[in-house]
Amino acid sequence: MDKQKFDKIKEKLQKSSVGVAGAGGLGSNAAVALARAGIGRLVLVDFDEIEESNLDRQYYFLDQVGKIKVEALKDNIKRINSAVKVEILNQKLEKGSMEQPFHDVDVVIEALDNAETKTEFVEEILLKLPDKPVVAASGVAGYGNSDRIVTKRFGALYMCYDEQAKSSEDDVLLAPRVCLMANWEADLALEIILGGDSGY
Amino acid sequence: MGIEVNGRKIDWVENETIKQLLRRMRYTFPLVVVKIDQKVIPRKDFPDVVVPDNSRVDVIHMISGG
């Protein structure tokens, strides 16, 4: 491993922050990946509690069923990397104020579930925080054909995108595809923060 | 005269709104984010905003799942 590059990256990441909207399949896995990579600060927003049915793809454990997701996720992150500052908001993102928790983070990750909320969120962040890089995912459901996933950039919006995937209402949500997309989002956040591979 | 929608060059239609353009493109997905020349257009304005000639339109389709 290139230790010099690694140390420089660690130093930069330690000073950087990412906001994650949603702590389900995408959000919990993306947040854990960023914590392992050594991000300095995470802002996690979700209103939900853990159900047993979440465990097939979300970064929680059986003994956490019934707990508030952002609290449990903070616990899990702290067990991996206690140096990460984790700010949690146990609340639903409401139309009209969705951007509020994310004013002072470097990158925002959209990790919501239904298409309506995803659309509202992306639209609102792009309109209200026009220079803020936003990473979003569309086409998370199903299994196989994962080489259809691409990154598409539209200005400050970076999409992890499988245009041919079905909606989760008409398909299944399974760990491999969901974690792939979550980690793709986390990797894009790193790329945005570090300025691409050539930067280091 | 022409516009580019998701990389596809098509004819420009005078006074065509975003709503009409989405219908012409047969984009039936209900949940999209639309950018015209990098500017985000709120969904509520789709019936009113007219697509200018020579513009580049990005239609981003949001699919449920997460």
PDB file of C-alpha atoms in Angstrom:
ATOM      1  CA  MET A   1       0.000   0.000   0.000  1.00  0.00           C
ATOM      2  CA  ASP A   2       1.102   3.560  -0.739  1.00  0.00           C
ATOM      3  CA  LYS A   3       1.404   4.777   2.832  1.00  0.00           C
ATOM      4  CA  GLN A   4       2.117   8.386   1.904  1.00  0.00           C
ATOM      5  CA  LYS A   5      -1.046   8.574  -0.219  1.00  0.00           C
ATOM      6  CA  PHE A   6      -3.008   6.783   2.487  1.00  0.00           C
ATOM      7  CA  ASP A   7      -1.864   9.221   5.192  1.00  0.00           C
ATOM      8  CA  LYS A   8      -2.726  12.246   3.045  1.00  0.00           C
ATOM      9  CA  ILE A   9      -6.172  10.838   2.304  1.00  0.00           C
ATOM     10  CA  LYS A  10      -6.790  10.073   5.986  1.00  0.00           C
ATOM     11  CA  GLU A  11      -5.816  13.607   6.905  1.00  0.00           C
ATOM     12  CA  LYS A  12      -8.171  15.132   4.334  1.00  0.00           C
ATOM     13  CA  LEU A  13     -11.065  12.812   5.217  1.00  0.00           C
ATOM     14  CA  GLN A  14     -10.649  13.483   8.910  1.00  0.00           C
ATOM     15  CA  LYS A  15     -11.392  17.166   8.207  1.00  0.00           C
ATOM     16  CA  SER A  16     -14.383  16.388   5.983  1.00  0.00           C
ATOM     17  CA  SER A  17     -18.072  15.761   6.601  1.00  0.00           C
ATOM     18  CA  VAL A  18     -20.921  13.940   4.882  1.00  0.00           C
ATOM     19  CA  GLY A  19     -24.667  14.225   5.512  1.00  0.00           C
ATOM     20  CA  VAL A  20     -26.777  11.128   4.965  1.00  0.00           C
ATOM     21  CA  ALA A  21     -30.521  11.460   4.400  1.00  0.00           C
ATOM     22  CA  GLY A  22     -32.046   8.154   5.436  1.00  0.00           C
ATOM     23  CA  ALA A  23     -30.604   5.329   7.550  1.00  0.00           C
ATOM     24  CA  GLY A  24     -32.077   2.320   5.770  1.00  0.00           C
ATOM     25  CA  GLY A  25     -30.358   0.041   3.251  1.00  0.00           C
ATOM     26  CA  LEU A  26     -28.485   2.794   1.439  1.00  0.00           C
ATOM     27  CA  GLY A  27     -27.823   5.132   4.351  1.00  0.00           C
ATOM     28  CA  SER A  28     -26.698   2.651   7.004  1.00  0.00           C
ATOM     29  CA  ASN A  29     -24.259   0.904   4.657  1.00  0.00           C
ATOM     30  CA  ALA A  30     -22.935   4.149   3.120  1.00  0.00           C
ATOM     31  CA  ALA A  31     -22.378   5.670   6.574  1.00  0.00           C
ATOM     32  CA  VAL A  32     -20.498   2.594   7.806  1.00  0.00           C
ATOM     33  CA  ALA A  33     -18.279   2.581   4.689  1.00  0.00           C
ATOM     34  CA  LEU A  34     -17.447   6.261   5.232  1.00  0.00           C
ATOM     35  CA  ALA A  35     -16.735   5.664   8.927  1.00  0.00           C
ATOM     36  CA  ARG A  36     -14.354   2.827   8.063  1.00  0.00           C
ATOM     37  CA  ALA A  37     -12.636   5.072   5.508  1.00  0.00           C
ATOM     38  CA  GLY A  38     -12.069   7.633   8.259  1.00  0.00           C
ATOM     39  CA  ILE A  39     -14.504  10.456   7.551  1.00  0.00           C
ATOM     40  CA  GLY A  40     -14.332  13.130  10.251  1.00  0.00           C
ATOM     41  CA  ARG A  41     -17.999  13.892  10.740  1.00  0.00           C
ATOM     42  CA  LEU A  42     -21.322  12.336   9.750  1.00  0.00           C
ATOM     43  CA  VAL A  43     -24.794  13.877   9.992  1.00  0.00           C
ATOM     44  CA  LEU A  44     -27.416  11.121   9.964  1.00  0.00           C
ATOM     45  CA  VAL A  45     -31.125  11.842   9.548  1.00  0.00           C
ATOM     46  CA  ASP A  46     -33.934   9.276   9.805  1.00  0.00           C
ATOM     47  CA  PHE A  47     -37.254   8.983  11.654  1.00  0.00           C
ATOM     48  CA  ASP A  48     -37.660   5.214  11.689  1.00  0.00           C
ATOM     49  CA  GLU A  49     -37.174   2.322  14.096  1.00  0.00           C
ATOM     50  CA  ILE A  50     -35.457  -0.967  13.234  1.00  0.00           C
ATOM     51  CA  GLU A  51     -37.684  -3.850  12.243  1.00  0.00           C
ATOM     52  CA  GLU A  52     -36.590  -7.456  11.878  1.00  0.00           C
ATOM     53  CA  SER A  53     -37.350  -7.276   8.149  1.00  0.00           C
ATOM     54  CA  ASN A  54     -34.681  -4.571   7.758  1.00  0.00           C
ATOM     55  CA  LEU A  55     -31.881  -6.935   8.735  1.00  0.00           C
ATOM     56  CA  ASP A  56     -31.673  -8.575   5.325  1.00  0.00           C
ATOM     57  CA  ARG A  57     -29.910  -5.487   3.952  1.00  0.00           C
ATOM     58  CA  GLN A  58     -29.458  -2.772   6.563  1.00  0.00           C
ATOM     59  CA  TYR A  59     -26.470  -2.412   8.888  1.00  0.00           C
ATOM     60  CA  TYR A  60     -28.215  -3.426  12.102  1.00  0.00           C
ATOM     61  CA  PHE A  61     -28.346  -6.484  14.314  1.00  0.00           C
ATOM     62  CA  LEU A  62     -31.050  -8.699  15.800  1.00  0.00           C
ATOM     63  CA  ASP A  63     -30.576  -7.278  19.291  1.00  0.00           C
ATOM     64  CA  GLN A  64     -31.252  -3.774  17.898  1.00  0.00           C
ATOM     65  CA  VAL A  65     -34.786  -4.489  16.659  1.00  0.00           C
ATOM     66  CA  GLY A  66     -37.140  -1.808  18.020  1.00  0.00           C
ATOM     67  CA  LYS A  67     -34.391   0.755  18.478  1.00  0.00           C
ATOM     68  CA  ILE A  68     -34.284   4.115  16.738  1.00  0.00           C
ATOM     69  CA  LYS A  69     -32.235   3.709  13.560  1.00  0.00           C
ATOM     70  CA  VAL A  70     -29.980   6.771  13.853  1.00  0.00           C
ATOM     71  CA  GLU A  71     -29.150   5.912  17.480  1.00  0.00           C
ATOM     72  CA  ALA A  72     -28.341   2.292  16.651  1.00  0.00           C
ATOM     73  CA  LEU A  73     -26.312   3.356  13.608  1.00  0.00           C
ATOM     74  CA  LYS A  74     -24.303   5.752  15.726  1.00  0.00           C
ATOM     75  CA  ASP A  75     -23.587   2.896  18.184  1.00  0.00           C
ATOM     76  CA  ASN A  76     -22.485   0.608  15.348  1.00  0.00           C
ATOM     77  CA  ILE A  77     -20.239   3.277  13.827  1.00  0.00           C
ATOM     78  CA  LYS A  78     -18.645   4.017  17.199  1.00  0.00           C
ATOM     79  CA  ARG A  79     -17.840   0.308  17.569  1.00  0.00           C
ATOM     80  CA  ILE A  80     -15.926   0.513  14.280  1.00  0.00           C
ATOM     81  CA  ASN A  81     -14.313   3.954  14.499  1.00  0.00           C
ATOM     82  CA  SER A  82     -14.742   5.919  17.700  1.00  0.00           C
ATOM     83  CA  ALA A  83     -13.029   8.977  16.217  1.00  0.00           C
ATOM     84  CA  VAL A  84     -15.912   9.831  13.865  1.00  0.00           C
ATOM     85  CA  LYS A  85     -18.124  12.653  15.102  1.00  0.00           C
ATOM     86  CA  VAL A  86     -21.663  11.400  14.565  1.00  0.00           C
ATOM     87  CA  GLU A  87     -24.533  13.880  14.727  1.00  0.00           C
ATOM     88  CA  ILE A  88     -27.970  12.289  14.622  1.00  0.00           C
ATOM     89  CA  LEU A  89     -31.402  13.720  13.934  1.00  0.00           C
ATOM     90  CA  ASN A  90     -34.313  11.419  14.671  1.00  0.00           C
ATOM     91  CA  GLN A  91     -36.813  13.193  12.450  1.00  0.00           C
ATOM     92  CA  LYS A  92     -38.652  12.937   9.166  1.00  0.00           C
ATOM     93  CA  LEU A  93     -37.411  15.177   6.384  1.00  0.00           C
ATOM     94  CA  GLU A  94     -40.378  17.364   5.523  1.00  0.00           C
ATOM     95  CA  LYS A  95     -40.939  19.119   2.224  1.00  0.00           C
ATOM     96  CA  GLY A  96     -39.913  22.761   2.524  1.00  0.00           C
ATOM     97  CA  SER A  97     -37.102  22.196   5.035  1.00  0.00           C
ATOM     98  CA  MET A  98     -35.323  19.117   3.709  1.00  0.00           C
ATOM     99  CA  GLU A  99     -32.025  20.920   3.214  1.00  0.00           C
ATOM    100  CA  GLN A 100     -31.816  22.212   6.792  1.00  0.00           C
ATOM    101  CA  PRO A 101     -29.665  19.515   8.419  1.00  0.00           C
ATOM    102  CA  PHE A 102     -27.152  19.685   5.556  1.00  0.00           C
ATOM    103  CA  HIS A 103     -25.997  23.306   5.389  1.00  0.00           C
ATOM    104  CA  ASP A 104     -22.548  22.649   6.825  1.00  0.00           C
ATOM    105  CA  VAL A 105     -21.543  19.285   5.355  1.00  0.00           C
ATOM    106  CA  ASP A 106     -19.214  18.862   2.383  1.00  0.00           C
ATOM    107  CA  VAL A 107     -21.327  16.282   0.558  1.00  0.00           C
ATOM    108  CA  VAL A 108     -24.952  15.128   0.900  1.00  0.00           C
ATOM    109  CA  ILE A 109     -25.939  11.518   0.244  1.00  0.00           C
ATOM    110  CA  GLU A 110     -29.546  10.793  -0.703  1.00  0.00           C
ATOM    111  CA  ALA A 111     -30.410   7.465   0.888  1.00  0.00           C
ATOM    112  CA  LEU A 112     -34.194   7.588   0.951  1.00  0.00           C
ATOM    113  CA  ASP A 113     -36.549   4.855  -0.170  1.00  0.00           C
ATOM    114  CA  ASN A 114     -39.538   5.917  -2.203  1.00  0.00           C
ATOM    115  CA  ALA A 115     -39.255   7.733  -5.510  1.00  0.00           C
ATOM    116  CA  GLU A 116     -41.509  10.611  -4.453  1.00  0.00           C
ATOM    117  CA  THR A 117     -39.324  11.508  -1.444  1.00  0.00           C
ATOM    118  CA  LYS A 118     -36.129  10.983  -3.437  1.00  0.00           C
ATOM    119  CA  THR A 119     -37.328  13.383  -6.138  1.00  0.00           C
ATOM    120  CA  GLU A 120     -38.458  16.005  -3.632  1.00  0.00           C
ATOM    121  CA  PHE A 121     -35.193  15.760  -1.729  1.00  0.00           C
ATOM    122  CA  VAL A 122     -32.892  16.041  -4.747  1.00  0.00           C
ATOM    123  CA  GLU A 123     -34.955  18.901  -6.185  1.00  0.00           C
ATOM    124  CA  GLU A 124     -34.927  20.789  -2.896  1.00  0.00           C
ATOM    125  CA  ILE A 125     -31.201  20.384  -2.207  1.00  0.00           C
ATOM    126  CA  LEU A 126     -30.286  21.417  -5.764  1.00  0.00           C
ATOM    127  CA  LEU A 127     -32.530  24.474  -5.571  1.00  0.00           C
ATOM    128  CA  LYS A 128     -31.695  25.618  -2.034  1.00  0.00           C
ATOM    129  CA  LEU A 129     -28.037  24.585  -1.744  1.00  0.00           C
ATOM    130  CA  PRO A 130     -27.017  24.979  -5.387  1.00  0.00           C
ATOM    131  CA  ASP A 131     -23.283  24.440  -4.895  1.00  0.00           C
ATOM    132  CA  LYS A 132     -23.602  21.460  -2.552  1.00  0.00           C
ATOM    133  CA  PRO A 133     -22.550  18.169  -4.127  1.00  0.00           C
ATOM    134  CA  VAL A 134     -25.398  15.648  -3.860  1.00  0.00           C
ATOM    135  CA  VAL A 135     -24.985  11.927  -4.418  1.00  0.00           C
ATOM    136  CA  ALA A 136     -28.200  10.032  -5.145  1.00  0.00           C
ATOM    137  CA  ALA A 137     -29.131   6.475  -6.112  1.00  0.00           C
ATOM    138  CA  SER A 138     -31.840   5.314  -8.459  1.00  0.00           C
ATOM    139  CA  GLY A 139     -32.430   1.681  -9.400  1.00  0.00           C
ATOM    140  CA  VAL A 140     -31.542  -0.124  -6.189  1.00  0.00           C
ATOM    141  CA  ALA A 141     -34.004  -3.018  -6.417  1.00  0.00           C
ATOM    142  CA  GLY A 142     -33.422  -6.501  -7.797  1.00  0.00           C
ATOM    143  CA  TYR A 143     -30.356  -8.682  -8.240  1.00  0.00           C
ATOM    144  CA  GLY A 144     -27.950  -9.360 -11.083  1.00  0.00           C
ATOM    145  CA  ASN A 145     -27.220  -7.117 -14.077  1.00  0.00           C
ATOM    146  CA  SER A 146     -25.241  -4.893 -11.769  1.00  0.00           C
ATOM    147  CA  ASP A 147     -22.929  -3.874 -14.599  1.00  0.00           C
ATOM    148  CA  ARG A 148     -25.799  -1.676 -15.777  1.00  0.00           C
ATOM    149  CA  ILE A 149     -25.058   0.664 -12.867  1.00  0.00           C
ATOM    150  CA  VAL A 150     -23.310   3.830 -13.993  1.00  0.00           C
ATOM    151  CA  THR A 151     -22.400   7.161 -12.476  1.00  0.00           C
ATOM    152  CA  LYS A 152     -24.047  10.103 -14.181  1.00  0.00           C
ATOM    153  CA  ARG A 153     -23.154  13.653 -13.352  1.00  0.00           C
ATOM    154  CA  PHE A 154     -25.559  16.544 -13.778  1.00  0.00           C
ATOM    155  CA  GLY A 155     -23.718  19.585 -12.392  1.00  0.00           C
ATOM    156  CA  ALA A 156     -23.615  19.188  -8.598  1.00  0.00           C
ATOM    157  CA  LEU A 157     -25.789  16.059  -8.750  1.00  0.00           C
ATOM    158  CA  TYR A 158     -24.032  12.698  -8.995  1.00  0.00           C
ATOM    159  CA  MET A 159     -26.334   9.766  -9.705  1.00  0.00           C
ATOM    160  CA  CYS A 160     -25.653   6.071  -9.132  1.00  0.00           C
ATOM    161  CA  TYR A 161     -28.005   4.965 -11.769  1.00  0.00           C
ATOM    162  CA  ASP A 162     -29.542   1.799 -13.208  1.00  0.00           C
ATOM    163  CA  GLU A 163     -32.205   3.136 -15.490  1.00  0.00           C
ATOM    164  CA  GLN A 164     -33.507  -0.323 -16.333  1.00  0.00           C
ATOM    165  CA  ALA A 165     -34.079  -1.449 -12.751  1.00  0.00           C
ATOM    166  CA  LYS A 166     -37.640  -1.865 -11.551  1.00  0.00           C
ATOM    167  CA  SER A 167     -39.155   0.022  -8.686  1.00  0.00           C
ATOM    168  CA  SER A 168     -38.848  -1.660  -5.283  1.00  0.00           C
ATOM    169  CA  GLU A 169     -42.666  -1.908  -5.253  1.00  0.00           C
ATOM    170  CA  ASP A 170     -42.427  -4.290  -8.233  1.00  0.00           C
ATOM    171  CA  ASP A 171     -39.200  -6.038  -7.318  1.00  0.00           C
ATOM    172  CA  VAL A 172     -37.196  -7.182  -4.311  1.00  0.00           C
ATOM    173  CA  LEU A 173     -34.615  -5.425  -2.169  1.00  0.00           C
ATOM    174  CA  LEU A 174     -31.614  -7.641  -1.432  1.00  0.00           C
ATOM    175  CA  ALA A 175     -28.354  -6.968   0.360  1.00  0.00           C
ATOM    176  CA  PRO A 176     -25.886  -7.405  -2.527  1.00  0.00           C
ATOM    177  CA  ARG A 177     -27.467  -4.828  -4.851  1.00  0.00           C
ATOM    178  CA  VAL A 178     -28.430  -2.410  -2.052  1.00  0.00           C
ATOM    179  CA  CYS A 179     -24.947  -2.543  -0.489  1.00  0.00           C
ATOM    180  CA  LEU A 180     -23.364  -2.153  -3.925  1.00  0.00           C
ATOM    181  CA  MET A 181     -25.311   1.056  -4.492  1.00  0.00           C
ATOM    182  CA  ALA A 182     -24.676   2.290  -0.931  1.00  0.00           C
ATOM    183  CA  ASN A 183     -20.940   1.738  -1.286  1.00  0.00           C
ATOM    184  CA  TRP A 184     -21.026   3.290  -4.761  1.00  0.00           C
ATOM    185  CA  GLU A 185     -22.556   6.389  -3.170  1.00  0.00           C
ATOM    186  CA  ALA A 186     -19.918   6.412  -0.402  1.00  0.00           C
ATOM    187  CA  ASP A 187     -17.130   5.993  -2.970  1.00  0.00           C
ATOM    188  CA  LEU A 188     -18.503   8.915  -5.008  1.00  0.00           C
ATOM    189  CA  ALA A 189     -18.549  11.034  -1.854  1.00  0.00           C
ATOM    190  CA  LEU A 190     -14.853  10.195  -1.346  1.00  0.00           C
ATOM    191  CA  GLU A 191     -14.102  11.091  -4.960  1.00  0.00           C
ATOM    192  CA  ILE A 192     -15.827  14.457  -4.554  1.00  0.00           C
ATOM    193  CA  ILE A 193     -14.007  15.213  -1.270  1.00  0.00           C
ATOM    194  CA  LEU A 194     -10.582  14.033  -2.452  1.00  0.00           C
ATOM    195  CA  GLY A 195     -10.907  15.527  -5.921  1.00  0.00           C
ATOM    196  CA  GLY A 196     -10.505  12.324  -7.875  1.00  0.00           C
ATOM    197  CA  ASP A 197      -7.659   9.863  -7.744  1.00  0.00           C
ATOM    198  CA  SER A 198      -5.185  12.222  -9.381  1.00  0.00           C
ATOM    199  CA  GLY A 199      -5.406  14.583  -6.411  1.00  0.00           C
ATOM    200  CA  TYR A 200      -3.495  12.217  -4.103  1.00  0.00           C
TER     201      TYR A 200
ATOM    202  CA  MET B   1     -32.983  24.690 -34.440  1.00  0.00           C
ATOM    203  CA  GLY B   2     -32.994  21.814 -32.021  1.00  0.00           C
ATOM    204  CA  ILE B   3     -32.640  20.698 -28.447  1.00  0.00           C
ATOM    205  CA  GLU B   4     -30.818  17.847 -26.747  1.00  0.00           C
ATOM    206  CA  VAL B   5     -32.712  15.651 -24.319  1.00  0.00           C
ATOM    207  CA  ASN B   6     -30.631  13.124 -22.343  1.00  0.00           C
ATOM    208  CA  GLY B   7     -28.044  13.213 -25.099  1.00  0.00           C
ATOM    209  CA  ARG B   8     -30.570  12.740 -27.929  1.00  0.00           C
ATOM    210  CA  LYS B   9     -30.913  15.543 -30.471  1.00  0.00           C
ATOM    211  CA  ILE B  10     -34.514  16.316 -31.318  1.00  0.00           C
ATOM    212  CA  ASP B  11     -36.486  19.118 -32.975  1.00  0.00           C
ATOM    213  CA  TRP B  12     -37.290  22.222 -31.009  1.00  0.00           C
ATOM    214  CA  VAL B  13     -40.991  23.057 -30.806  1.00  0.00           C
ATOM    215  CA  GLU B  14     -41.952  26.662 -30.217  1.00  0.00           C
ATOM    216  CA  ASN B  15     -43.767  27.347 -26.917  1.00  0.00           C
ATOM    217  CA  GLU B  16     -43.448  23.733 -25.813  1.00  0.00           C
ATOM    218  CA  THR B  17     -43.551  23.352 -22.028  1.00  0.00           C
ATOM    219  CA  ILE B  18     -41.563  20.789 -20.056  1.00  0.00           C
ATOM    220  CA  LYS B  19     -44.769  18.864 -19.419  1.00  0.00           C
ATOM    221  CA  GLN B  20     -45.441  18.691 -23.163  1.00  0.00           C
ATOM    222  CA  LEU B  21     -41.832  17.750 -23.916  1.00  0.00           C
ATOM    223  CA  LEU B  22     -41.942  14.853 -21.428  1.00  0.00           C
ATOM    224  CA  ARG B  23     -45.104  13.632 -23.132  1.00  0.00           C
ATOM    225  CA  ARG B  24     -43.519  13.994 -26.600  1.00  0.00           C
ATOM    226  CA  MET B  25     -40.490  11.997 -25.400  1.00  0.00           C
ATOM    227  CA  ARG B  26     -42.909   9.356 -24.035  1.00  0.00           C
ATOM    228  CA  TYR B  27     -41.267   9.661 -20.621  1.00  0.00           C
ATOM    229  CA  THR B  28     -44.030   8.164 -18.560  1.00  0.00           C
ATOM    230  CA  PHE B  29     -42.084   8.016 -15.296  1.00  0.00           C
ATOM    231  CA  PRO B  30     -43.944  10.195 -12.833  1.00  0.00           C
ATOM    232  CA  LEU B  31     -40.914  11.137 -10.749  1.00  0.00           C
ATOM    233  CA  VAL B  32     -38.228  13.011 -12.525  1.00  0.00           C
ATOM    234  CA  VAL B  33     -35.835  15.839 -11.842  1.00  0.00           C
ATOM    235  CA  VAL B  34     -35.480  18.104 -14.867  1.00  0.00           C
ATOM    236  CA  LYS B  35     -32.565  20.392 -15.587  1.00  0.00           C
ATOM    237  CA  ILE B  36     -32.469  22.811 -18.497  1.00  0.00           C
ATOM    238  CA  ASP B  37     -28.934  23.995 -19.260  1.00  0.00           C
ATOM    239  CA  GLN B  38     -27.908  22.847 -15.752  1.00  0.00           C
ATOM    240  CA  LYS B  39     -30.708  24.781 -14.027  1.00  0.00           C
ATOM    241  CA  VAL B  40     -33.108  22.712 -11.940  1.00  0.00           C
ATOM    242  CA  ILE B  41     -36.764  23.301 -12.761  1.00  0.00           C
ATOM    243  CA  PRO B  42     -39.154  22.610  -9.868  1.00  0.00           C
ATOM    244  CA  ARG B  43     -41.782  20.016 -10.746  1.00  0.00           C
ATOM    245  CA  LYS B  44     -44.615  22.422 -10.049  1.00  0.00           C
ATOM    246  CA  ASP B  45     -43.359  24.597 -12.910  1.00  0.00           C
ATOM    247  CA  PHE B  46     -43.356  21.827 -15.563  1.00  0.00           C
ATOM    248  CA  PRO B  47     -46.683  22.993 -17.070  1.00  0.00           C
ATOM    249  CA  ASP B  48     -45.487  26.616 -17.348  1.00  0.00           C
ATOM    250  CA  VAL B  49     -41.787  26.602 -18.222  1.00  0.00           C
ATOM    251  CA  VAL B  50     -41.152  26.749 -21.970  1.00  0.00           C
ATOM    252  CA  VAL B  51     -38.124  24.874 -23.332  1.00  0.00           C
ATOM    253  CA  PRO B  52     -35.839  27.324 -25.174  1.00  0.00           C
ATOM    254  CA  ASP B  53     -34.237  26.576 -28.542  1.00  0.00           C
ATOM    255  CA  ASN B  54     -30.718  25.122 -28.471  1.00  0.00           C
ATOM    256  CA  SER B  55     -31.112  24.062 -24.848  1.00  0.00           C
ATOM    257  CA  ARG B  56     -29.831  20.920 -23.221  1.00  0.00           C
ATOM    258  CA  VAL B  57     -32.384  19.079 -21.139  1.00  0.00           C
ATOM    259  CA  ASP B  58     -31.554  16.402 -18.574  1.00  0.00           C
ATOM    260  CA  VAL B  59     -34.381  14.226 -17.332  1.00  0.00           C
ATOM    261  CA  ILE B  60     -33.343  12.218 -14.277  1.00  0.00           C
ATOM    262  CA  HIS B  61     -35.636   9.376 -13.352  1.00  0.00           C
ATOM    263  CA  MET B  62     -35.953   8.471  -9.684  1.00  0.00           C
ATOM    264  CA  ILE B  63     -36.836   4.831  -9.002  1.00  0.00           C
ATOM    265  CA  SER B  64     -38.048   3.614  -5.595  1.00  0.00           C
ATOM    266  CA  GLY B  65     -35.715   1.549  -3.426  1.00  0.00           C
ATOM    267  CA  GLY B  66     -33.262   2.157  -0.653  1.00  0.00           C
TER     268      GLY B  66
END
